[in-house]
XYZ file of C-alpha atoms in Angstrom:
187
model
C 142.873 66.011 98.834
C 144.090 69.124 97.727
C 143.671 72.161 99.751
C 142.982 75.819 98.307
C 144.560 78.902 99.715
C 143.715 81.678 98.584
C 145.924 84.818 99.815
C 145.376 89.031 99.697
C 146.986 90.928 97.107
C 146.185 94.374 96.935
C 145.385 95.604 93.479
C 145.942 98.969 93.704
C 148.666 101.096 95.292
C 147.296 102.347 98.984
C 147.603 106.032 99.591
C 150.160 107.665 101.768
C 150.063 110.807 103.580
C 152.794 113.556 102.408
C 153.647 116.156 104.517
C 152.841 119.588 103.339
C 154.864 122.518 101.499
C 155.060 124.815 104.651
C 158.055 126.740 104.790
C 159.911 125.945 107.964
C 161.010 128.620 110.464
C 164.849 130.182 109.529
C 166.495 128.679 112.640
C 164.893 125.318 111.805
C 166.779 122.482 109.585
C 165.245 122.149 106.330
C 163.610 118.896 106.422
C 162.084 118.197 102.661
C 165.554 119.991 100.786
C 168.542 117.499 100.003
C 171.766 119.180 98.402
C 172.293 116.104 96.072
C 170.316 113.410 94.333
C 168.773 110.616 96.691
C 171.444 107.518 96.295
C 170.389 104.797 93.687
C 171.944 101.499 94.628
C 173.796 99.624 92.204
C 174.538 96.087 91.973
C 178.406 96.787 91.055
C 178.428 98.037 94.606
C 177.349 95.618 96.449
C 180.301 93.448 98.292
C 180.005 90.295 100.174
C 178.438 90.716 103.394
C 178.467 94.576 103.514
C 176.784 96.729 101.195
C 177.689 100.242 100.631
C 176.341 103.153 98.631
C 177.580 104.722 95.398
C 176.487 108.076 97.193
C 180.050 110.195 97.572
C 179.090 113.884 98.734
C 180.665 114.563 101.820
C 179.585 115.491 105.383
C 179.816 119.096 104.651
C 177.632 118.878 101.313
C 174.494 118.113 103.441
C 171.566 120.721 103.985
C 172.048 119.999 107.397
C 175.578 119.979 108.418
C 177.086 122.499 110.674
C 179.318 124.341 108.625
C 177.525 127.312 107.828
C 174.200 128.402 108.446
C 171.074 127.998 106.277
C 170.821 130.271 103.549
C 174.417 130.316 102.851
C 175.193 126.105 102.603
C 171.500 126.243 100.680
C 172.055 128.825 98.425
C 175.475 127.271 96.077
C 173.316 123.843 95.954
C 170.422 123.105 93.514
C 168.195 121.506 96.190
C 165.688 118.320 95.271
C 162.359 118.896 96.752
C 161.899 115.608 98.237
C 158.107 116.359 98.643
C 158.015 116.659 94.462
C 160.413 113.902 94.005
C 157.877 111.672 96.347
C 155.040 112.271 95.007
C 156.324 111.584 91.083
C 157.594 108.510 91.666
C 154.046 107.419 94.026
C 152.654 109.146 90.163
C 154.918 107.089 88.187
C 154.767 104.247 90.392
C 151.091 104.225 90.282
C 149.150 103.401 87.023
C 145.861 105.021 86.660
C 144.821 102.844 83.393
C 143.009 100.078 85.278
C 141.190 102.668 87.836
C 140.295 104.463 83.896
C 138.686 101.653 83.157
C 137.052 100.465 86.176
C 135.130 104.120 86.069
C 134.066 103.767 82.647
C 132.998 100.525 83.140
C 130.883 102.259 86.143
C 129.715 104.639 84.305
C 128.540 102.001 81.113
C 126.766 100.084 83.766
C 125.206 103.528 85.503
C 123.733 104.237 82.361
C 122.614 100.860 81.091
C 120.991 100.561 84.332
C 119.241 104.315 84.660
C 118.123 103.211 81.036
C 116.429 99.733 82.047
C 114.528 102.352 84.739
C 113.583 104.576 82.617
C 112.328 101.659 80.305
C 110.752 99.669 83.255
C 108.739 103.080 84.495
C 107.349 103.664 81.012
C 106.562 99.620 80.708
C 104.491 100.522 84.348
C 102.986 103.528 83.206
C 101.436 101.898 79.699
C 100.716 98.583 82.609
C 99.040 101.283 83.905
C 97.007 102.706 81.271
C 96.110 98.986 80.089
C 94.699 97.884 83.172
C 92.705 101.112 83.311
C 91.029 100.296 79.730
C 90.391 96.347 80.744
C 89.368 97.627 84.376
C 86.156 100.178 81.988
C 86.256 97.066 79.310
C 84.787 94.807 82.033
C 82.843 97.367 83.827
C 80.576 98.505 80.873
C 80.153 94.571 80.146
C 79.128 93.365 83.934
C 76.529 96.440 82.926
C 75.843 94.723 79.515
C 75.349 91.471 80.724
C 73.467 92.826 83.709
C 71.299 94.405 81.295
C 71.032 90.945 78.909
C 70.176 89.015 81.940
C 66.829 91.296 83.037
C 66.051 91.372 79.692
C 65.926 87.467 78.721
C 63.884 86.828 82.520
C 61.774 89.609 81.253
C 61.317 88.146 77.626
C 60.482 84.368 80.277
C 58.180 85.965 81.649
C 56.568 87.436 78.994
C 56.966 83.863 76.593
C 55.626 82.160 80.153
C 52.272 84.495 79.801
C 51.594 84.125 76.600
C 52.071 80.158 76.528
C 49.440 79.801 79.834
C 47.297 82.239 77.435
C 47.222 80.019 74.794
C 46.225 76.995 76.488
C 43.910 78.599 78.773
C 42.419 80.696 75.478
C 43.012 77.446 73.063
C 43.097 74.385 74.672
C 42.511 72.053 71.758
C 44.798 73.862 68.940
C 47.425 73.884 71.674
C 48.161 70.139 72.446
C 48.134 69.975 68.352
C 50.557 72.007 68.340
C 52.789 71.087 71.306
C 52.845 67.391 69.601
C 53.907 68.805 66.438
C 56.229 70.918 67.848
C 57.666 69.806 71.064
C 60.383 71.601 72.839
C 62.692 71.149 76.065
C 61.257 73.678 78.203
C 64.499 73.876 80.553
C 66.970 75.116 77.934
């Protein structure tokens, strides 16, 4: 029986809090300035069992060295802003294309959803107008049916009265006519 394992793979880089570029006081060593480029480690500098970097600046070339004060030691070097460098590397490492595609898809879906919502509201308003018309027609039909029933009852009473009057006034002719013209009274 095969088992399936699911692993979590992050789909995007997580945000990193970066220190601000607030100016440091003159008495402290600079935190965000380095006197040279960061070391690039190449495969050729790796030896068996130990690893050395190809970074060859001496201890006096670091911004935090004790040889001289801060202003004079950093004035001769073109320093690298660590925050800018890390920000650039993060920008280069982060690919915003999937995020942009996701936002575009979300905007399209939202637009389609809003269009369907408006269409549903229009259809609901149309259904309510039609229902109002159907109710008016129905109430008018009920009124007409009641009037017709009342007219039929009056006509039935009138025919019954005429029938009984004809039977009492002309009994012989009535009997002959009923034999000749028979009809169902229940109709």
